[in-house]
Coordinates of C-alpha atoms in Angstrom, one line a residue:
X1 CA -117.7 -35.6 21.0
X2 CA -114.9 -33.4 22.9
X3 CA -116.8 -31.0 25.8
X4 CA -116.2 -27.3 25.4
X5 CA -117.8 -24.0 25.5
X6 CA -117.8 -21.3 22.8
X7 CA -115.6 -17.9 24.1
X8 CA -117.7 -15.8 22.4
X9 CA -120.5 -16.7 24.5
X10 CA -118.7 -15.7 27.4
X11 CA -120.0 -12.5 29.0
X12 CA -118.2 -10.6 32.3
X13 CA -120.8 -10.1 34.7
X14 CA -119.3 -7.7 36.8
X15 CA -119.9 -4.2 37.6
X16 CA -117.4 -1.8 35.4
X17 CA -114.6 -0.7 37.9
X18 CA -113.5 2.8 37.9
X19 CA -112.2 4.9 34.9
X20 CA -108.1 5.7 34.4
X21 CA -105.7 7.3 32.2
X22 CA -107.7 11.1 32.9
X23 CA -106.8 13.7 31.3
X24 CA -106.2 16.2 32.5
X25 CA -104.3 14.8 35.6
X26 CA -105.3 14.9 39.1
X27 CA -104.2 18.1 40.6
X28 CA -103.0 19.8 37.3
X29 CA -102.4 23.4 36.9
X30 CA -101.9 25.4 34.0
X31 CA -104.9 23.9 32.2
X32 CA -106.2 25.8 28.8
X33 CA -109.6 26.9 29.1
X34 CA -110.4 25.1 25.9
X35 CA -109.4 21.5 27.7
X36 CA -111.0 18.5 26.6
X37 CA -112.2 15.8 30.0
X38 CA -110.6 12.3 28.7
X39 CA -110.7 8.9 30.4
X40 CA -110.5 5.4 30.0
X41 CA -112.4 2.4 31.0
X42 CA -110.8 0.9 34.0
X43 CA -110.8 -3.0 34.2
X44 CA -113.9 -5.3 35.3
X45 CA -117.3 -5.2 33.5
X46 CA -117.8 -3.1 30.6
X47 CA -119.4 -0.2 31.4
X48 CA -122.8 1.1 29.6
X49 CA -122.7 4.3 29.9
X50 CA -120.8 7.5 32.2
X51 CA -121.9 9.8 34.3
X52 CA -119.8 12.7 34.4
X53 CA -120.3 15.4 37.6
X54 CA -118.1 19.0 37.3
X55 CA -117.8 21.9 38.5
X56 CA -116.2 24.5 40.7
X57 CA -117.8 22.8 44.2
X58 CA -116.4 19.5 46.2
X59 CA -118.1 17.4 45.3
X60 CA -118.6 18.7 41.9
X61 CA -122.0 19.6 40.8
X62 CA -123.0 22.9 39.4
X63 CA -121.9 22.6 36.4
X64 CA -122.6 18.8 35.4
X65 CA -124.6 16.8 38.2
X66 CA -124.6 12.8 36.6
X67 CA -124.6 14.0 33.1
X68 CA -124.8 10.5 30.9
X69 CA -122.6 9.7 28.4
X70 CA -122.2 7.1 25.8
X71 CA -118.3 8.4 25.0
X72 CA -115.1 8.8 26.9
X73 CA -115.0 12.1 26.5
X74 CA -116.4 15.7 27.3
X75 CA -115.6 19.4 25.7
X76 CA -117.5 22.2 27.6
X77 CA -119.5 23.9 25.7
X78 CA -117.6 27.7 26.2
X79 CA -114.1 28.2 27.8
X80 CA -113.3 27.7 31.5
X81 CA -112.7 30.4 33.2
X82 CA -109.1 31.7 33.8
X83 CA -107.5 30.9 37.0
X84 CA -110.0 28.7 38.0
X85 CA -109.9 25.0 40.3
X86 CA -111.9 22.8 38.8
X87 CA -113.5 19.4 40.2
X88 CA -115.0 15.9 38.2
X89 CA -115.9 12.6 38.8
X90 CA -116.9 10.1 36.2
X91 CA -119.4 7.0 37.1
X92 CA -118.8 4.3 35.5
X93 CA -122.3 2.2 35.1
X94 CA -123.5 -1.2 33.5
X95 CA -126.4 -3.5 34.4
X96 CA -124.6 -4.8 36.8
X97 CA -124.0 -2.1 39.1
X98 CA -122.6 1.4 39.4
X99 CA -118.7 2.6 40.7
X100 CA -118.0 5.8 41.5
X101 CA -115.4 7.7 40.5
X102 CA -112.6 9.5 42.5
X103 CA -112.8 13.3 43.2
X104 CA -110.1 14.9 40.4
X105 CA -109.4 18.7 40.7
X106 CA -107.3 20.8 37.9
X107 CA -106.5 24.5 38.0
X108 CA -106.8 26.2 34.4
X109 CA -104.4 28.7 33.2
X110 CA -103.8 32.5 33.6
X111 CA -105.2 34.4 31.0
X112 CA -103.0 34.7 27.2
X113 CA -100.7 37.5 27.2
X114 CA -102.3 38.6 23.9
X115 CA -105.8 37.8 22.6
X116 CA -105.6 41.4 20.9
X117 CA -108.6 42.0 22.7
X118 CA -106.9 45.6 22.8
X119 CA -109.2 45.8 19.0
X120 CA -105.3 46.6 18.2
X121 CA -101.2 45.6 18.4
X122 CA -100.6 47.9 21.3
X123 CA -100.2 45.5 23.8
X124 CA -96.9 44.7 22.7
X125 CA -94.5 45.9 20.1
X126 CA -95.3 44.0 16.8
X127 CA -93.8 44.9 13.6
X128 CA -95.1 43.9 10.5
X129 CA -93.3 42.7 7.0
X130 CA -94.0 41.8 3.7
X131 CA -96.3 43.2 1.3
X132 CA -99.2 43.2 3.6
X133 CA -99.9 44.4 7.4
X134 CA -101.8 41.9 9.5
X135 CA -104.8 43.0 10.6
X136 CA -107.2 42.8 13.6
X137 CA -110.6 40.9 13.0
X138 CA -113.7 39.9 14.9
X139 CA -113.5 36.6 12.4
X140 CA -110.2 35.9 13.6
X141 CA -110.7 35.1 16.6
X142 CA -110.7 32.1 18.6
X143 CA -111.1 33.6 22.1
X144 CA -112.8 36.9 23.2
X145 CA -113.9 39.3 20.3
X146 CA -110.6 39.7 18.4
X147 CA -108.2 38.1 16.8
X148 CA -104.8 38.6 14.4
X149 CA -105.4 37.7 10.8
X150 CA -102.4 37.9 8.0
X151 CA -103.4 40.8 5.5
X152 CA -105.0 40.5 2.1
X153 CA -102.2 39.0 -0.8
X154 CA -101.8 37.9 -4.0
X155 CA -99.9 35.4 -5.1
X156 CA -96.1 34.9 -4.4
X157 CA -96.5 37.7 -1.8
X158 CA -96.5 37.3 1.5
X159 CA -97.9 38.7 5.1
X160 CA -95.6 38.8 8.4
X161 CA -96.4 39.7 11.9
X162 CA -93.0 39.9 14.4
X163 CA -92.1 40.2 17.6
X164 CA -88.6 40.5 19.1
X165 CA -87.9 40.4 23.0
X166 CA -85.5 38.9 25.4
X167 CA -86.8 36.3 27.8
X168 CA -85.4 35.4 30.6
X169 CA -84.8 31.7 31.3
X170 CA -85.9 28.4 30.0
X171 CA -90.2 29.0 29.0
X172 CA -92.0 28.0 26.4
X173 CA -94.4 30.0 23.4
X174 CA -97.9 28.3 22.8
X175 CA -100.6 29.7 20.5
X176 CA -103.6 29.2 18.4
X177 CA -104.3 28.9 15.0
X178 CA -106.7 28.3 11.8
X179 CA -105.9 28.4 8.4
X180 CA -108.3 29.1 5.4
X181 CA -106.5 28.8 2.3
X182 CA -105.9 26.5 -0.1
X183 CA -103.4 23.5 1.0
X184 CA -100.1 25.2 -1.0
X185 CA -100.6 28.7 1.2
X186 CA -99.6 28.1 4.1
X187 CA -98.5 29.8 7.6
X188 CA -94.8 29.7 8.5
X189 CA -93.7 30.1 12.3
X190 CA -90.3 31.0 12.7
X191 CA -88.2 31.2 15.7
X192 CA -85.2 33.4 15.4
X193 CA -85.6 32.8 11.8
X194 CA -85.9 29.0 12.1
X195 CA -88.7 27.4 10.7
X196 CA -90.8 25.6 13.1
X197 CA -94.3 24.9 11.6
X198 CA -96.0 24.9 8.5
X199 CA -99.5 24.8 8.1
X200 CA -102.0 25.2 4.7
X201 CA -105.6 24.5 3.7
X202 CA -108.5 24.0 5.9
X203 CA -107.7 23.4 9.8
X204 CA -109.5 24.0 12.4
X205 CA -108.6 26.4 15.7
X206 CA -105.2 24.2 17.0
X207 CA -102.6 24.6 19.8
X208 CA -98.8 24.7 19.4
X209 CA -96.2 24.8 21.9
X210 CA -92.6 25.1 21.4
X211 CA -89.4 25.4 23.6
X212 CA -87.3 28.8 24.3
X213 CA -84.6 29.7 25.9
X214 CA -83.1 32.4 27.5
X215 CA -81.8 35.3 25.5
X216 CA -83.2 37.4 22.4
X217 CA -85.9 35.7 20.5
X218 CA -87.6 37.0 17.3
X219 CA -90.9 35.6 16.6
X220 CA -92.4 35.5 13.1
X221 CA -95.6 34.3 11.7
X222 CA -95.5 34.6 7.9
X223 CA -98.3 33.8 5.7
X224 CA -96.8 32.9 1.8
X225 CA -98.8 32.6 -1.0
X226 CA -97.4 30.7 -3.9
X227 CA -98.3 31.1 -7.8
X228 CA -100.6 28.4 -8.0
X229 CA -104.2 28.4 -9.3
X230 CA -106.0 29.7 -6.5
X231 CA -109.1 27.3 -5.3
X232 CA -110.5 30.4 -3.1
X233 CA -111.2 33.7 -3.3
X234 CA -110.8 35.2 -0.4
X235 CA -108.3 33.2 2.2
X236 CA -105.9 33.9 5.0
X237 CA -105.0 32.6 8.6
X238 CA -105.6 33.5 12.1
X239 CA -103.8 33.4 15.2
X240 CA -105.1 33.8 18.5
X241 CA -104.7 33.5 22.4
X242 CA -100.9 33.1 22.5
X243 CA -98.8 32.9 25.6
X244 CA -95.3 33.8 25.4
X245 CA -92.0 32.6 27.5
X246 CA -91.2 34.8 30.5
X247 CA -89.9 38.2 28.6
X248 CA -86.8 40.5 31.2
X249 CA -89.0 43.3 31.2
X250 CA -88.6 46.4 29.0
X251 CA -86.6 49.5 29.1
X252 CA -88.5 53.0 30.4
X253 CA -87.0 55.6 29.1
X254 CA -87.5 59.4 30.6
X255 CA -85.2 62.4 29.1
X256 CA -86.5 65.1 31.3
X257 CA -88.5 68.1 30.9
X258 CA -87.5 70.6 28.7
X259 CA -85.2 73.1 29.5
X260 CA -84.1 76.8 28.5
X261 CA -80.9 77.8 28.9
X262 CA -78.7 80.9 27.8
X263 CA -75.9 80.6 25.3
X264 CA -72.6 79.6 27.2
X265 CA -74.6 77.8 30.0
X266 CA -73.8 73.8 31.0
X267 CA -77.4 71.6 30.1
X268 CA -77.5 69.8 33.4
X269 CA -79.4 66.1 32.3
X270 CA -81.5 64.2 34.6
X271 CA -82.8 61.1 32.5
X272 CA -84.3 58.3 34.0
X273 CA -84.4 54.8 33.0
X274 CA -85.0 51.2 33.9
X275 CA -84.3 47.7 32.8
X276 CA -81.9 48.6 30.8
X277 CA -78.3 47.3 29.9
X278 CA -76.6 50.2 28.5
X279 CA -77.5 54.0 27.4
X280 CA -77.0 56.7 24.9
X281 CA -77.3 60.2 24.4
X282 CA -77.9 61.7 21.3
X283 CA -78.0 65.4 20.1
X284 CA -79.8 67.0 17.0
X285 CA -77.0 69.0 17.1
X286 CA -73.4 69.7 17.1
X287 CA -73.4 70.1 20.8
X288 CA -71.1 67.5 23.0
X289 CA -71.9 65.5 26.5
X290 CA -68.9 65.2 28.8
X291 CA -70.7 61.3 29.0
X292 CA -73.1 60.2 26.9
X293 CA -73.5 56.7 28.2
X294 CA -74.8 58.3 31.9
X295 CA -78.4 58.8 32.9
X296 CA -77.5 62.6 34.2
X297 CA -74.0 63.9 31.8
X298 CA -73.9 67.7 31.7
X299 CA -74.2 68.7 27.6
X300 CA -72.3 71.3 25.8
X301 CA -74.2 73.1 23.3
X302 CA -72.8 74.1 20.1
X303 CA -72.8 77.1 17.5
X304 CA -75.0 75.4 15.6
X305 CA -77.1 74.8 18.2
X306 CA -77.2 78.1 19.4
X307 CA -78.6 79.6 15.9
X308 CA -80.9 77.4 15.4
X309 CA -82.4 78.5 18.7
X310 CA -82.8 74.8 20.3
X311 CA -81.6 71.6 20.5
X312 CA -83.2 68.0 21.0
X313 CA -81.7 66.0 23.2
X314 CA -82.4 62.1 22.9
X315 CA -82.1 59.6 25.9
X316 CA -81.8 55.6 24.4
X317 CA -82.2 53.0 26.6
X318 CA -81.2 49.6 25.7
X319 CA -82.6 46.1 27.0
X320 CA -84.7 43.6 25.5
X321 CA -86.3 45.8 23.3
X322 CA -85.1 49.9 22.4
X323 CA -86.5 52.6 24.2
X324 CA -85.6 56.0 23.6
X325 CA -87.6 59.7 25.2
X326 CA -87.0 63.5 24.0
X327 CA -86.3 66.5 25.2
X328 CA -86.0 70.2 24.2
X329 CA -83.3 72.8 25.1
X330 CA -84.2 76.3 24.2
X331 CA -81.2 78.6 24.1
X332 CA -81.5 82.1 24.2
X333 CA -78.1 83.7 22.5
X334 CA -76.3 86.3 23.8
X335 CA -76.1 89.7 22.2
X336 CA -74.3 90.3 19.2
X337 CA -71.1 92.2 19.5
X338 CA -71.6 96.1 18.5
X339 CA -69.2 97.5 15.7
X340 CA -67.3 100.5 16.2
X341 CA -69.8 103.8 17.2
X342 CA -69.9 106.6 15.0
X343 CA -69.3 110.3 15.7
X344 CA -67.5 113.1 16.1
X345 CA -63.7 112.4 16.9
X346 CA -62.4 115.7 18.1
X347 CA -65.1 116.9 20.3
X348 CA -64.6 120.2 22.3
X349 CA -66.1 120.2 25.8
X350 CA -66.5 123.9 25.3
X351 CA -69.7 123.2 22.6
X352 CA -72.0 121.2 24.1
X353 CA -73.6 117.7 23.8
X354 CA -72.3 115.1 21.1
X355 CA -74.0 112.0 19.9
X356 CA -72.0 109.0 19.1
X357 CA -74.0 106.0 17.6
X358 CA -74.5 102.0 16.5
X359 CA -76.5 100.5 14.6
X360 CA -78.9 97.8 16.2
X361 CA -77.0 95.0 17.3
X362 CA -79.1 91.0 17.4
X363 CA -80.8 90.1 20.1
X364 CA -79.5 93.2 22.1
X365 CA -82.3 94.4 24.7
X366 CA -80.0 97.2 26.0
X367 CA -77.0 99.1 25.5
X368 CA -74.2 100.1 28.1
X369 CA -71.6 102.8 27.2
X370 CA -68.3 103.9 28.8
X371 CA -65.8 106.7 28.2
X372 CA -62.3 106.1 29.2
X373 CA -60.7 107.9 31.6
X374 CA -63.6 108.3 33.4
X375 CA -65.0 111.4 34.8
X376 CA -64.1 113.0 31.6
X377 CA -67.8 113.2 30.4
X378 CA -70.9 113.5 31.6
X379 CA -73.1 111.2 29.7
X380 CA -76.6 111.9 29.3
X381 CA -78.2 109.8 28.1
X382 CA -76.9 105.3 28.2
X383 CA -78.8 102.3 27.3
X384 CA -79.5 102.8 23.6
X385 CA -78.2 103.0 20.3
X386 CA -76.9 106.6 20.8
X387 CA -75.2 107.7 23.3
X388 CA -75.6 111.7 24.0
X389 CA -72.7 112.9 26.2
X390 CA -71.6 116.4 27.6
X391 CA -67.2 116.6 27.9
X392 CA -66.2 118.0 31.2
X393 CA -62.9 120.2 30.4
X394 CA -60.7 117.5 29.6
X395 CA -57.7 117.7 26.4
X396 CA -56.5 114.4 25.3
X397 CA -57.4 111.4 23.8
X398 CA -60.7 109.4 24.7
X399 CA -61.7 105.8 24.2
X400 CA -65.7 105.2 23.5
X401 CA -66.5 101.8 24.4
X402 CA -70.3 100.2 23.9
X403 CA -71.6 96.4 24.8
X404 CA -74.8 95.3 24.1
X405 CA -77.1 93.5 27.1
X406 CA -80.0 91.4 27.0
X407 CA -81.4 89.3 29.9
X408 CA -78.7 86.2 29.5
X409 CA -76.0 88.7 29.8
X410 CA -73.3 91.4 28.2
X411 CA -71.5 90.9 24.8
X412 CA -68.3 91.5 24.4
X413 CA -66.6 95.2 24.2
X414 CA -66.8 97.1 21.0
X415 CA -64.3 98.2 19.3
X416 CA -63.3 101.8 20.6
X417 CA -63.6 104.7 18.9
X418 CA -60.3 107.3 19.8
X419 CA -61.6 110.8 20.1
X420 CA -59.4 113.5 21.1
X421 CA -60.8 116.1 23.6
X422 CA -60.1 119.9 23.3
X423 CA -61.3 123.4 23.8
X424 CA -62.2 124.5 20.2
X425 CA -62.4 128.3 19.8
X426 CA -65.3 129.4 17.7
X427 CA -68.6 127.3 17.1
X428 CA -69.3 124.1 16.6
X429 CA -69.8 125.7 12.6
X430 CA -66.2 127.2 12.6
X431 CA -64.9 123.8 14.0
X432 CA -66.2 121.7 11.3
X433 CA -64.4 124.6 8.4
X434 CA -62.1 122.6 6.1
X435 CA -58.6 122.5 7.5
X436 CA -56.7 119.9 6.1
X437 CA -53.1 117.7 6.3
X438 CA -51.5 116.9 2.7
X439 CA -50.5 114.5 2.6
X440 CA -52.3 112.3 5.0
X441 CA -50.8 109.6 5.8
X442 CA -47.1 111.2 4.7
X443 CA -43.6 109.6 5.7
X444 CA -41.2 113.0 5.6
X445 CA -43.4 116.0 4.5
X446 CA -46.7 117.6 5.1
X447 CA -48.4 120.8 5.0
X448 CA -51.6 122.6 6.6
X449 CA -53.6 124.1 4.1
X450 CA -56.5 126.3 5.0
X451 CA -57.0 130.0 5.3
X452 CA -56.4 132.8 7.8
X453 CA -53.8 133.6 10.5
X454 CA -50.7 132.2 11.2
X455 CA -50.9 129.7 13.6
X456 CA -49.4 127.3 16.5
X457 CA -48.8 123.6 15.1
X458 CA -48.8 120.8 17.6
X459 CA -48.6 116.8 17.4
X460 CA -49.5 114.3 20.1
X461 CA -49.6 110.7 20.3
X462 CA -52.4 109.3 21.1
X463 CA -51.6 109.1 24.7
X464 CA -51.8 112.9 24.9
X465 CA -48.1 113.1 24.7
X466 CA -47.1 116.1 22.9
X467 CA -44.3 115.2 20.1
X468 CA -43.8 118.4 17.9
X469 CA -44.9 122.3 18.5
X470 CA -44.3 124.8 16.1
X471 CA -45.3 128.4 16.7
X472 CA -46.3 131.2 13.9
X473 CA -47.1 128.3 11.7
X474 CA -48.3 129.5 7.9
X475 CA -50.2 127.6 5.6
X476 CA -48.6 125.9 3.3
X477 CA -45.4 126.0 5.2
X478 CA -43.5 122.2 4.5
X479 CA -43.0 120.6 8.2
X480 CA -40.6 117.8 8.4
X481 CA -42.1 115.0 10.8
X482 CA -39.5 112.7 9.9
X483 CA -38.6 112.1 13.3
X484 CA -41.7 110.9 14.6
X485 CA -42.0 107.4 15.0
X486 CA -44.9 105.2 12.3
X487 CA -48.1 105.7 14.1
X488 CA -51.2 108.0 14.4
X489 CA -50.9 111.2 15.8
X490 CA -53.6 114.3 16.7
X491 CA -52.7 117.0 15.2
X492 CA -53.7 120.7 16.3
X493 CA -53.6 123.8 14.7
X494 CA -54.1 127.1 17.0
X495 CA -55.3 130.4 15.9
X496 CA -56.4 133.7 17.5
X497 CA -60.0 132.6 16.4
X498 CA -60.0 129.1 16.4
X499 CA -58.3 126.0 16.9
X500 CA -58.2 122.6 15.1
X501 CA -57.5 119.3 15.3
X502 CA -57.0 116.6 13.0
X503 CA -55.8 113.0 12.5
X504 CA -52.2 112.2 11.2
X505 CA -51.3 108.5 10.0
X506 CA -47.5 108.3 9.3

């Protein structure tokens, strides 16, 4: 018969040699917390059995000192710590002998940028779509206490949670997930609208990583329910622990403080902003800016603005994201414009004190009066709604001026009222008898009609010029005024016991 030997029988009695292919590798950083310790059997005898050392010391051992294992494989128990060097060492043992492993070291990863550990979505600026808000849950999540989880829906509805931003360079997005639904609902990633994963039914907590750029990003994840016979009750899915690509960081915005201002004043603005590519001011109003694209342009208010008392002033910075701060401009109007003042208009210095009057003007505070030519008149009492003055002896015209004042500043003039200054025989009763003009206005012909003596008729412009004089004047008597010029005269009428002035419009 031929010799041989059966291979089956043949059994390498070495000592295993030690481990390769370890994951993670030798000097690693940027390790998730939730790593699983991998290896292979190297070449040489088959080992029996591992013994796996870890931990934070060199050589590692306060975690794990020589713990055996029958697999090729270890997943801690609760997640590394964040930032953290690592050390292990894996034995590899068989009846034959022991070889010890090399020394590896890893470093794990910085903490997520959201684990919505905030118990809300205010870490970053998430919007929500569909017919359902996400919500935060303590069942959702897969690190810490709190997770995202899509909101309750019906079928055909769905349940988005977004996130724009601009990120800088070349990065990548990795995060989380679990589904619990039945295998035709499923959760949709989208990148800028482009559909990267799709997930359904029962999985368990995963990682996904994908690829960005640099530029603006919008990040979606989108649960969809279709119309088929639901297998569950109550379903949904979950995403947790999510690092994002390297975002340019967002605009600050700041307007200012408030300001009050009186009407006609410049708003001087003193925004400030940062990160930003470009800026805008907006007004409530109907105000203007001399350049609304600066963080300090001077604003112009408007009518509008001044009546409805403020105006709110709005600073937008643009970036990666919109960020936009307000600010308030009280404006406190000037004083309304006082109408013509009322009184007497042929006063005689001889009879005392006269009282010309307005009626309350808006937002007035004070009054200032003036009598043109000055030193005519003493007044006695300015500053109000009346003014009481005393004529020195003066004859001729007058102008009564009144402004209003409050503490932003001075109205315009009123209109004047023309008063013409005289001595009036008799008292201030027997200067207000009837005495009158017909007709008044008149073009060629008019007549004084009254009662009493004879008198002296004289017209002035109202410049005090005196344009006509008759003497021994009787009532009733026609006077031809054709050749004064279209106007309005004063006209007086002088008798031994008094004397009268009137208005003439021809």
């Amino acid at each position: 018969a031929d010799a041989g030997f059966d291979l089956d029988a043949v059994a390498v009695i070495n000592p295993p040699l030690s481990v390769v292919n370890i994951s993670p590798e030798d000097g690693m950083a940027g390790v998730s917390v939730y790593t699983e310790l991998q290896w292979q059997q190297g070449n040489g005898g088959l080992p029996d059995y591992y013994q796996l050392s870890f931990g934070t010391d060199n050589p590692p051992s306060n975690i794990l000192n020589g713990m055996v294992l029958q697999t090729d494989s270890y997943l801690p128990e609760l997640p590394l710590d964040f930032l953290t060097t690592y050390y292990w060492r894996v034995d590899a043992v068989n009846q034959f002998g022991m070889t010890t492993g090399s020394v590896w070291h890893f470093t794990t990863a910085r903490a997520p940028d959201e684990d919505f550990e905030t118990g809300d979505f205010s870490a970053f600026s998430w919007d929500f779509s569909g017919d359902m808000p996400w919500i935060i849950s303590e069942e959702a999540a897969r690190h810490g206490v709190f997770g995202a989880q899509s909101g309750p829906i019906g079928d055909n509805q769905t349940s988005s949670l977004i996130l724009s931003a601009e990120c800088q360079g070349f990065g990548k997005i990795s995060f989380m997930k679990k589904t619990a639904s039945d295998p035709s609902d499923v959760l949709e990633f989208y990148m800028n609208s482009v559909l990267m994963g799709s997930w359904g039914g029962e999985q368990p907590w995963t990682e996904h990583t994908y690829n960005t750029g640099p530029g603006p990003y919008t990040f979606e994840w989108r649960y969809v329910k279709d119309d088929a016979s639901a297998q569950r009750t109550e379903d949904g899915v979950m995403i947790d622990f999510i690092y994002f690509p390297e975002f340019s960081d967002l605009p600050t915005v700041n307007a200012g403080q408030n300001q009050e201002i009186c009407e006609g004043d410049t708003v001087f603005l003193h925004g400030l902003a940062s990160n930003y590519t470009s800026l805008q001011w907006l007004t409530s109003g109907d105000g203007t800016f001399n350049n609304p694209s600066v963080l300090s342009p001077e604003y112009y208010h408007g009518d509008q603005d001044v009546e409805a008392g403020e105006v709110v002033l709005t600073l937008i910075a643009y970036g990666g994201e919109q960020a936009e701060d307000a600010m308030v401009v009280a404006i406190n109007p000037l004083p309304g414009v006082p109408v013509q003042p009322q009184g007497d208009d042929i006063p005689g210095y001889n009879l005392g004190e006269y009282v010309y009057t307005i009626p309350p003007v808006t937002h007035a505070e004070a009054y200032y009066w003036e009598i043109m030519p000055t030193g005519i008149a003493e007044i006695l009492v300015n500053g109000d709604t009346a003014l009481h003055v005393d004529f020195n002896p003066y004859t001729g015209p007058a102008e009564i001026y009144v402004r209003a004042i409050n503490a932003c500043g001075e109205s315009q003039w009123s209109e004047s009222l023309t008063v013409y200054v005289d001595y009036i025989i008799g008292t201030r009763e027997s200067h207000s008898l009837p005495v009158s003009v017909v007709p008044n206005p008149a073009r060629e012909i008019i007549r004084i009609l009254g009662s009493g003596s004879p008198g002296l008729l004289e017209i002035f412009s109202l410049d005090g010029q005196r344009r006509m004089a008759l003497s021994s004047l009787e009532f009733g008597v026609p006077v031809d005024i054709r050749s004064l010029e279209r106007g309005v005269y004063l006209l007086r009428f002088t008798q031994p016991e008094n004397r009268f002035t009137v208005k003439l419009v021809k």
